[in-house]
Amino acid sequence: MKILLTGAAGVLGSGLSPELAQRHDVRLLDMAEVKTALPFCRVNLLDFEATKKACEGIELAVHCAAIHPWKKYTDEQYLDWNIKATYNLLKAAAEAGVRKVVYTSSVAAMGFRPASLDELPFTESKPCTPDENLYGVSKLVGEHFADLFVRSHGLAVISLRPGVFIPTTPEPQQGLSYLTHRVSVEDLVEAHALAVNAFAEGRITAGHERFIITSETPWRREDAETLRDAPLAAIGKYFPKAVELLQRKGIKVPPIVSFYSIEKAKRVLGYRPQFGFARWLERQGR
């Protein structure tokens, strides 16, 4: 397929571009310069006409470009780079004849606090109630824009909702977050490639499908109360060796108040994350 990849200079885009280029004709887009042998458009997504031109001849757009709350951004930057830029990309794609879009959303669009323990594990059917920050709201707005262009122009959209993937938090917090909502960059790259394959192979042809993309955790609904009130005991149930290691290293485990199901992504896309808490533990034990 002829694919446009936005955010090609970013953490996700730079890992995804060589993966997609193995099977597809890929055109990269970013407002920053990218050193690559692939076709590249240096375009600001706030420039609608330039964005539309970049979409010409494209069958599928993968929209990874965004800013993330790993550093401080202004409200205006979120409104521009996550909301207006996403609208421009979707509108430009629709008007240029692109029929399929993979959109990098976020679990932040869903919110991180359950209304009750019965809501756990979170699935794609959870009502979206983003926390009090513009990042989650901006990602949810992007999904609503996708719905709009599905209805108005017949786009087919896959929204991937990854957990945190940018490795900015220090150890051990980064490792512990695999128990809740973290996903490795490598697994997220694979999830995007699988979404593209679902379109390319005709397994998804219309509408707007959403998929949670995190590492795999063992948690079940019956674990929710223990995870909240005695998280170390819950960890010991599934990872017996972890308790001694965490205690020996003086690592305090905070209450775990939310966790996610990736069953839909496994069933429909064939997603099988390779990195999670167990792999992190192995590295700590070396």
mmCIF file of C-alpha atoms in Angstrom:
data_model
loop_
_atom_site.group_PDB
_atom_site.id
_atom_site.type_symbol
_atom_site.label_atom_id
_atom_site.label_comp_id
_atom_site.label_asym_id
_atom_site.label_seq_id
_atom_site.Cartn_x
_atom_site.Cartn_y
_atom_site.Cartn_z
ATOM 1 C CA MET A 1 0.000 0.000 0.000
ATOM 2 C CA LYS A 2 1.001 3.634 -0.444
ATOM 3 C CA ILE A 3 1.270 4.999 3.095
ATOM 4 C CA LEU A 4 1.786 8.459 4.584
ATOM 5 C CA LEU A 5 3.379 8.399 8.048
ATOM 6 C CA THR A 6 3.143 11.601 10.110
ATOM 7 C CA GLY A 7 5.413 12.286 13.068
ATOM 8 C CA ALA A 8 8.243 10.485 11.297
ATOM 9 C CA ALA A 9 10.925 12.174 13.420
ATOM 10 C CA GLY A 10 9.361 11.139 16.734
ATOM 11 C CA VAL A 11 10.002 8.227 19.068
ATOM 12 C CA LEU A 12 7.215 6.141 17.528
ATOM 13 C CA GLY A 13 7.476 7.320 13.931
ATOM 14 C CA SER A 14 11.214 6.754 13.674
ATOM 15 C CA GLY A 15 10.752 3.157 14.808
ATOM 16 C CA LEU A 16 7.694 2.548 12.653
ATOM 17 C CA SER A 17 8.982 3.861 9.325
ATOM 18 C CA PRO A 18 11.515 1.064 8.637
ATOM 19 C CA GLU A 19 8.980 -1.545 9.765
ATOM 20 C CA LEU A 20 6.332 -0.302 7.321
ATOM 21 C CA ALA A 21 8.855 0.188 4.518
ATOM 22 C CA GLN A 22 9.534 -3.565 4.470
ATOM 23 C CA ARG A 23 6.093 -4.216 2.951
ATOM 24 C CA HIS A 24 4.735 -0.890 1.726
ATOM 25 C CA ASP A 25 5.573 2.276 -0.188
ATOM 26 C CA VAL A 26 6.025 4.809 2.607
ATOM 27 C CA ARG A 27 6.106 8.602 2.444
ATOM 28 C CA LEU A 28 7.294 10.314 5.627
ATOM 29 C CA LEU A 29 6.002 13.620 6.978
ATOM 30 C CA ASP A 30 7.272 15.800 9.801
ATOM 31 C CA MET A 31 7.889 19.465 10.482
ATOM 32 C CA ALA A 32 11.418 18.547 11.587
ATOM 33 C CA GLU A 33 14.059 17.326 9.183
ATOM 34 C CA VAL A 34 14.386 13.550 8.863
ATOM 35 C CA LYS A 35 17.485 11.865 7.473
ATOM 36 C CA THR A 36 16.069 9.045 5.391
ATOM 37 C CA ALA A 37 16.233 7.344 2.028
ATOM 38 C CA LEU A 38 12.424 7.230 1.957
ATOM 39 C CA PRO A 39 10.313 9.950 0.308
ATOM 40 C CA PHE A 40 9.959 12.791 2.824
ATOM 41 C CA CYS A 41 7.712 15.858 3.080
ATOM 42 C CA ARG A 42 8.752 18.569 5.508
ATOM 43 C CA VAL A 43 5.281 19.862 6.324
ATOM 44 C CA ASN A 44 3.616 21.653 9.215
ATOM 45 C CA LEU A 45 0.237 19.971 9.695
ATOM 46 C CA LEU A 46 -1.257 23.350 10.563
ATOM 47 C CA ASP A 47 -0.755 24.192 6.867
ATOM 48 C CA PHE A 48 -3.816 22.524 5.364
ATOM 49 C CA GLU A 49 -2.899 22.917 1.702
ATOM 50 C CA ALA A 50 0.597 21.495 2.215
ATOM 51 C CA THR A 51 -0.892 18.620 4.209
ATOM 52 C CA LYS A 52 -3.409 17.892 1.460
ATOM 53 C CA LYS A 53 -0.642 17.866 -1.142
ATOM 54 C CA ALA A 54 1.324 15.378 0.975
ATOM 55 C CA CYS A 55 -1.752 13.118 0.959
ATOM 56 C CA GLU A 56 -2.000 12.956 -2.838
ATOM 57 C CA GLY A 57 -1.666 9.422 -4.174
ATOM 58 C CA ILE A 58 -1.835 7.916 -0.686
ATOM 59 C CA GLU A 59 -4.060 4.944 0.185
ATOM 60 C CA LEU A 60 -3.566 4.910 3.966
ATOM 61 C CA ALA A 61 -2.394 7.548 6.439
ATOM 62 C CA VAL A 62 -0.786 6.629 9.761
ATOM 63 C CA HIS A 63 -1.125 9.673 12.024
ATOM 64 C CA CYS A 64 1.417 9.456 14.847
ATOM 65 C CA ALA A 65 2.293 13.162 15.059
ATOM 66 C CA ALA A 66 1.400 14.646 18.457
ATOM 67 C CA ILE A 67 2.820 16.223 21.571
ATOM 68 C CA HIS A 68 2.830 14.259 24.821
ATOM 69 C CA PRO A 69 2.813 15.328 28.490
ATOM 70 C CA TRP A 70 6.347 14.086 29.177
ATOM 71 C CA LYS A 71 7.291 17.749 29.243
ATOM 72 C CA LYS A 72 5.363 20.952 29.795
ATOM 73 C CA TYR A 73 3.332 22.323 26.902
ATOM 74 C CA THR A 74 0.897 25.212 26.805
ATOM 75 C CA ASP A 75 -2.815 24.829 26.228
ATOM 76 C CA GLU A 76 -2.365 26.564 22.886
ATOM 77 C CA GLN A 77 0.205 23.967 21.806
ATOM 78 C CA TYR A 78 -2.159 21.101 22.628
ATOM 79 C CA LEU A 79 -4.948 22.832 20.731
ATOM 80 C CA ASP A 80 -2.689 23.335 17.706
ATOM 81 C CA TRP A 81 -0.603 20.167 17.521
ATOM 82 C CA ASN A 82 -3.033 17.544 18.816
ATOM 83 C CA ILE A 83 -6.424 18.943 17.843
ATOM 84 C CA LYS A 84 -6.138 21.273 14.855
ATOM 85 C CA ALA A 85 -3.336 19.230 13.263
ATOM 86 C CA THR A 86 -5.378 16.024 13.590
ATOM 87 C CA TYR A 87 -8.425 17.687 12.055
ATOM 88 C CA ASN A 88 -6.315 19.003 9.182
ATOM 89 C CA LEU A 89 -4.764 15.601 8.536
ATOM 90 C CA LEU A 90 -8.139 13.830 8.498
ATOM 91 C CA LYS A 91 -9.779 16.471 6.307
ATOM 92 C CA ALA A 92 -6.816 16.604 3.928
ATOM 93 C CA ALA A 93 -6.749 12.820 3.683
ATOM 94 C CA ALA A 94 -10.483 12.628 2.986
ATOM 95 C CA GLU A 95 -10.364 15.346 0.325
ATOM 96 C CA ALA A 96 -7.270 13.825 -1.320
ATOM 97 C CA GLY A 97 -8.956 10.438 -1.681
ATOM 98 C CA VAL A 98 -7.260 8.573 1.162
ATOM 99 C CA ARG A 99 -9.674 5.879 2.325
ATOM 100 C CA LYS A 100 -7.984 4.484 5.436
ATOM 101 C CA VAL A 101 -6.387 6.032 8.541
ATOM 102 C CA VAL A 102 -4.563 4.596 11.542
ATOM 103 C CA TYR A 103 -4.696 7.167 14.355
ATOM 104 C CA THR A 104 -2.433 7.043 17.408
ATOM 105 C CA SER A 105 -4.807 7.955 20.229
ATOM 106 C CA SER A 106 -4.115 7.126 23.896
ATOM 107 C CA VAL A 107 -5.573 5.394 26.932
ATOM 108 C CA ALA A 108 -5.606 8.941 28.332
ATOM 109 C CA ALA A 109 -8.683 9.513 26.161
ATOM 110 C CA MET A 110 -10.484 6.999 28.381
ATOM 111 C CA GLY A 111 -9.320 8.411 31.703
ATOM 112 C CA PHE A 112 -7.383 6.579 34.396
ATOM 113 C CA ARG A 113 -9.863 6.464 37.289
ATOM 114 C CA PRO A 114 -12.625 3.846 37.338
ATOM 115 C CA ALA A 115 -16.097 4.885 38.395
ATOM 116 C CA SER A 116 -16.158 1.661 40.432
ATOM 117 C CA LEU A 117 -14.074 -1.500 40.721
ATOM 118 C CA ASP A 118 -16.684 -3.265 38.586
ATOM 119 C CA GLU A 119 -15.446 -1.200 35.629
ATOM 120 C CA LEU A 120 -12.089 -3.032 35.701
ATOM 121 C CA PRO A 121 -10.332 -4.127 33.636
ATOM 122 C CA PHE A 122 -10.915 -1.227 31.272
ATOM 123 C CA THR A 123 -12.027 -2.267 27.792
ATOM 124 C CA GLU A 124 -12.739 -0.248 24.669
ATOM 125 C CA SER A 125 -16.389 0.020 25.752
ATOM 126 C CA LYS A 126 -15.517 2.093 28.832
ATOM 127 C CA PRO A 127 -17.142 5.556 28.691
ATOM 128 C CA CYS A 128 -14.393 8.071 27.964
ATOM 129 C CA THR A 129 -13.836 10.472 30.862
ATOM 130 C CA PRO A 130 -10.381 12.022 30.379
ATOM 131 C CA ASP A 131 -8.621 13.311 33.478
ATOM 132 C CA GLU A 132 -8.192 17.014 34.108
ATOM 133 C CA ASN A 133 -5.610 17.692 31.416
ATOM 134 C CA LEU A 134 -5.736 18.697 27.783
ATOM 135 C CA TYR A 135 -3.701 15.759 26.525
ATOM 136 C CA GLY A 136 -6.398 13.160 27.180
ATOM 137 C CA VAL A 137 -9.092 15.526 25.953
ATOM 138 C CA SER A 138 -7.116 16.231 22.780
ATOM 139 C CA LYS A 139 -6.821 12.526 21.997
ATOM 140 C CA LEU A 140 -10.534 11.983 22.572
ATOM 141 C CA VAL A 141 -11.348 14.942 20.321
ATOM 142 C CA GLY A 142 -9.160 13.318 17.655
ATOM 143 C CA GLU A 143 -11.290 10.172 17.896
ATOM 144 C CA HIS A 144 -14.440 12.273 17.530
ATOM 145 C CA PHE A 145 -12.936 13.919 14.441
ATOM 146 C CA ALA A 146 -12.329 10.420 13.080
ATOM 147 C CA ASP A 147 -15.996 9.567 13.683
ATOM 148 C CA LEU A 148 -16.958 12.720 11.796
ATOM 149 C CA PHE A 149 -14.957 11.794 8.696
ATOM 150 C CA VAL A 150 -16.135 8.180 8.835
ATOM 151 C CA ARG A 151 -19.687 9.491 8.564
ATOM 152 C CA SER A 152 -19.107 12.384 6.163
ATOM 153 C CA HIS A 153 -16.508 10.920 3.782
ATOM 154 C CA GLY A 154 -16.585 7.166 4.320
ATOM 155 C CA LEU A 155 -13.119 6.942 5.843
ATOM 156 C CA ALA A 156 -12.212 3.711 7.603
ATOM 157 C CA VAL A 157 -10.298 4.426 10.818
ATOM 158 C CA ILE A 158 -8.410 2.370 13.375
ATOM 159 C CA SER A 159 -7.648 4.263 16.583
ATOM 160 C CA LEU A 160 -4.936 2.678 18.695
ATOM 161 C CA ARG A 161 -5.014 3.623 22.367
ATOM 162 C CA PRO A 162 -1.511 3.010 23.705
ATOM 163 C CA GLY A 163 -0.418 3.448 27.257
ATOM 164 C CA VAL A 164 2.700 5.411 28.126
ATOM 165 C CA PHE A 165 5.521 4.500 25.764
ATOM 166 C CA ILE A 166 8.036 7.353 25.879
ATOM 167 C CA PRO A 167 10.769 6.194 28.331
ATOM 168 C CA THR A 168 11.088 9.363 30.390
ATOM 169 C CA THR A 169 10.259 8.149 33.914
ATOM 170 C CA PRO A 170 13.167 6.836 36.018
ATOM 171 C CA GLU A 171 13.504 3.291 37.218
ATOM 172 C CA PRO A 172 11.848 1.657 39.074
ATOM 173 C CA GLN A 173 8.698 3.663 38.303
ATOM 174 C CA GLN A 174 9.023 2.810 34.640
ATOM 175 C CA GLY A 175 9.086 -0.901 35.370
ATOM 176 C CA LEU A 176 6.171 -0.740 37.784
ATOM 177 C CA SER A 177 4.074 1.048 35.174
ATOM 178 C CA TYR A 178 4.086 -2.156 33.113
ATOM 179 C CA LEU A 179 1.644 -3.380 35.760
ATOM 180 C CA THR A 180 -0.858 -0.752 34.666
ATOM 181 C CA HIS A 181 -0.602 1.110 31.362
ATOM 182 C CA ARG A 182 2.914 1.083 29.898
ATOM 183 C CA VAL A 183 3.788 -0.380 26.511
ATOM 184 C CA SER A 184 7.249 -0.727 25.011
ATOM 185 C CA VAL A 185 8.029 1.252 21.870
ATOM 186 C CA GLU A 186 8.795 -2.023 20.092
ATOM 187 C CA ASP A 187 5.384 -3.484 20.935
ATOM 188 C CA LEU A 188 3.660 -0.258 19.920
ATOM 189 C CA VAL A 189 5.465 -0.266 16.567
ATOM 190 C CA GLU A 190 4.261 -3.825 16.039
ATOM 191 C CA ALA A 191 0.688 -2.843 16.944
ATOM 192 C CA HIS A 192 0.715 -0.121 14.288
ATOM 193 C CA ALA A 193 2.098 -2.544 11.709
ATOM 194 C CA LEU A 194 -0.666 -5.004 12.606
ATOM 195 C CA ALA A 195 -3.309 -2.282 12.204
ATOM 196 C CA VAL A 196 -1.939 -1.465 8.754
ATOM 197 C CA ASN A 197 -2.016 -5.175 7.901
ATOM 198 C CA ALA A 198 -5.650 -5.416 9.007
ATOM 199 C CA PHE A 199 -6.486 -2.780 6.409
ATOM 200 C CA ALA A 200 -4.158 -4.170 3.729
ATOM 201 C CA GLU A 201 -5.581 -7.687 4.092
ATOM 202 C CA GLY A 202 -9.201 -6.492 4.073
ATOM 203 C CA ARG A 203 -9.993 -7.684 7.599
ATOM 204 C CA ILE A 204 -11.172 -4.180 8.497
ATOM 205 C CA THR A 205 -12.819 -2.251 5.677
ATOM 206 C CA ALA A 206 -15.159 0.333 7.179
ATOM 207 C CA GLY A 207 -16.172 2.221 10.300
ATOM 208 C CA HIS A 208 -14.040 3.195 13.282
ATOM 209 C CA GLU A 209 -12.409 0.483 15.378
ATOM 210 C CA ARG A 210 -10.627 1.249 18.649
ATOM 211 C CA PHE A 211 -7.968 -0.910 20.316
ATOM 212 C CA ILE A 212 -6.239 -0.650 23.695
ATOM 213 C CA ILE A 213 -2.492 -1.232 23.298
ATOM 214 C CA THR A 214 -0.573 -1.869 26.524
ATOM 215 C CA SER A 215 1.661 -4.597 27.865
ATOM 216 C CA GLU A 216 -0.140 -7.744 28.951
ATOM 217 C CA THR A 217 -0.967 -8.024 32.648
ATOM 218 C CA PRO A 218 -2.501 -10.976 34.537
ATOM 219 C CA TRP A 219 -5.024 -8.897 36.477
ATOM 220 C CA ARG A 220 -8.670 -9.907 36.689
ATOM 221 C CA ARG A 221 -11.682 -8.156 38.113
ATOM 222 C CA GLU A 222 -11.300 -10.071 41.393
ATOM 223 C CA ASP A 223 -7.796 -8.615 41.830
ATOM 224 C CA ALA A 224 -8.958 -4.991 41.752
ATOM 225 C CA GLU A 225 -9.488 -4.472 45.474
ATOM 226 C CA THR A 226 -6.178 -6.096 46.435
ATOM 227 C CA LEU A 227 -4.329 -4.095 43.776
ATOM 228 C CA ARG A 228 -5.718 -0.928 45.298
ATOM 229 C CA ASP A 229 -5.285 -1.783 48.975
ATOM 230 C CA ALA A 230 -2.344 -4.228 49.066
ATOM 231 C CA PRO A 231 -0.603 -4.090 45.673
ATOM 232 C CA LEU A 232 2.459 -6.057 46.794
ATOM 233 C CA ALA A 233 0.247 -8.993 47.759
ATOM 234 C CA ALA A 234 -1.443 -8.876 44.367
ATOM 235 C CA ILE A 235 1.918 -8.834 42.613
ATOM 236 C CA GLY A 236 3.081 -11.803 44.683
ATOM 237 C CA LYS A 237 0.077 -13.831 43.529
ATOM 238 C CA TYR A 238 1.270 -13.781 39.913
ATOM 239 C CA PHE A 239 4.961 -12.896 40.244
ATOM 240 C CA PRO A 240 6.185 -14.693 43.409
ATOM 241 C CA LYS A 241 9.845 -13.781 42.882
ATOM 242 C CA ALA A 242 8.997 -10.116 42.457
ATOM 243 C CA VAL A 243 8.119 -9.463 46.093
ATOM 244 C CA GLU A 244 11.563 -10.358 47.444
ATOM 245 C CA LEU A 245 13.309 -8.371 44.702
ATOM 246 C CA LEU A 246 11.154 -5.287 45.231
ATOM 247 C CA GLN A 247 11.604 -5.430 49.004
ATOM 248 C CA ARG A 248 15.360 -6.000 48.716
ATOM 249 C CA LYS A 249 15.721 -2.971 46.484
ATOM 250 C CA GLY A 250 13.462 -0.863 48.690
ATOM 251 C CA ILE A 251 10.991 -0.273 45.879
ATOM 252 C CA LYS A 252 7.626 0.882 47.168
ATOM 253 C CA VAL A 253 4.636 -0.112 45.070
ATOM 254 C CA PRO A 254 1.858 2.494 44.967
ATOM 255 C CA PRO A 255 -1.815 1.508 44.814
ATOM 256 C CA ILE A 256 -2.788 0.203 41.383
ATOM 257 C CA VAL A 257 -6.181 1.717 40.629
ATOM 258 C CA SER A 258 -6.596 0.921 36.935
ATOM 259 C CA PHE A 259 -5.621 -1.797 34.497
ATOM 260 C CA TYR A 260 -6.558 -2.692 30.946
ATOM 261 C CA SER A 261 -7.699 -5.544 28.735
ATOM 262 C CA ILE A 262 -5.940 -6.037 25.397
ATOM 263 C CA GLU A 263 -8.158 -8.965 24.394
ATOM 264 C CA LYS A 264 -9.740 -7.121 21.455
ATOM 265 C CA ALA A 265 -6.338 -6.214 19.984
ATOM 266 C CA LYS A 266 -5.173 -9.812 20.444
ATOM 267 C CA ARG A 267 -8.294 -11.248 18.837
ATOM 268 C CA VAL A 268 -8.715 -8.853 15.900
ATOM 269 C CA LEU A 269 -5.191 -7.630 15.158
ATOM 270 C CA GLY A 270 -3.140 -10.569 16.398
ATOM 271 C CA TYR A 271 -1.322 -8.316 18.891
ATOM 272 C CA ARG A 272 1.095 -10.195 21.170
ATOM 273 C CA PRO A 273 3.221 -7.823 23.283
ATOM 274 C CA GLN A 274 6.697 -9.146 23.979
ATOM 275 C CA PHE A 275 7.765 -6.857 26.797
ATOM 276 C CA GLY A 276 6.097 -6.359 30.165
ATOM 277 C CA PHE A 277 6.621 -6.593 33.908
ATOM 278 C CA ALA A 278 7.991 -10.156 33.787
ATOM 279 C CA ARG A 279 10.696 -9.173 31.288
ATOM 280 C CA TRP A 280 11.486 -6.094 33.348
ATOM 281 C CA LEU A 281 11.892 -8.302 36.425
ATOM 282 C CA GLU A 282 14.320 -10.548 34.563
ATOM 283 C CA ARG A 283 16.489 -7.541 33.791
ATOM 284 C CA GLN A 284 16.432 -6.396 37.408
ATOM 285 C CA GLY A 285 17.557 -9.809 38.602
ATOM 286 C CA ARG A 286 20.675 -9.856 36.441
#
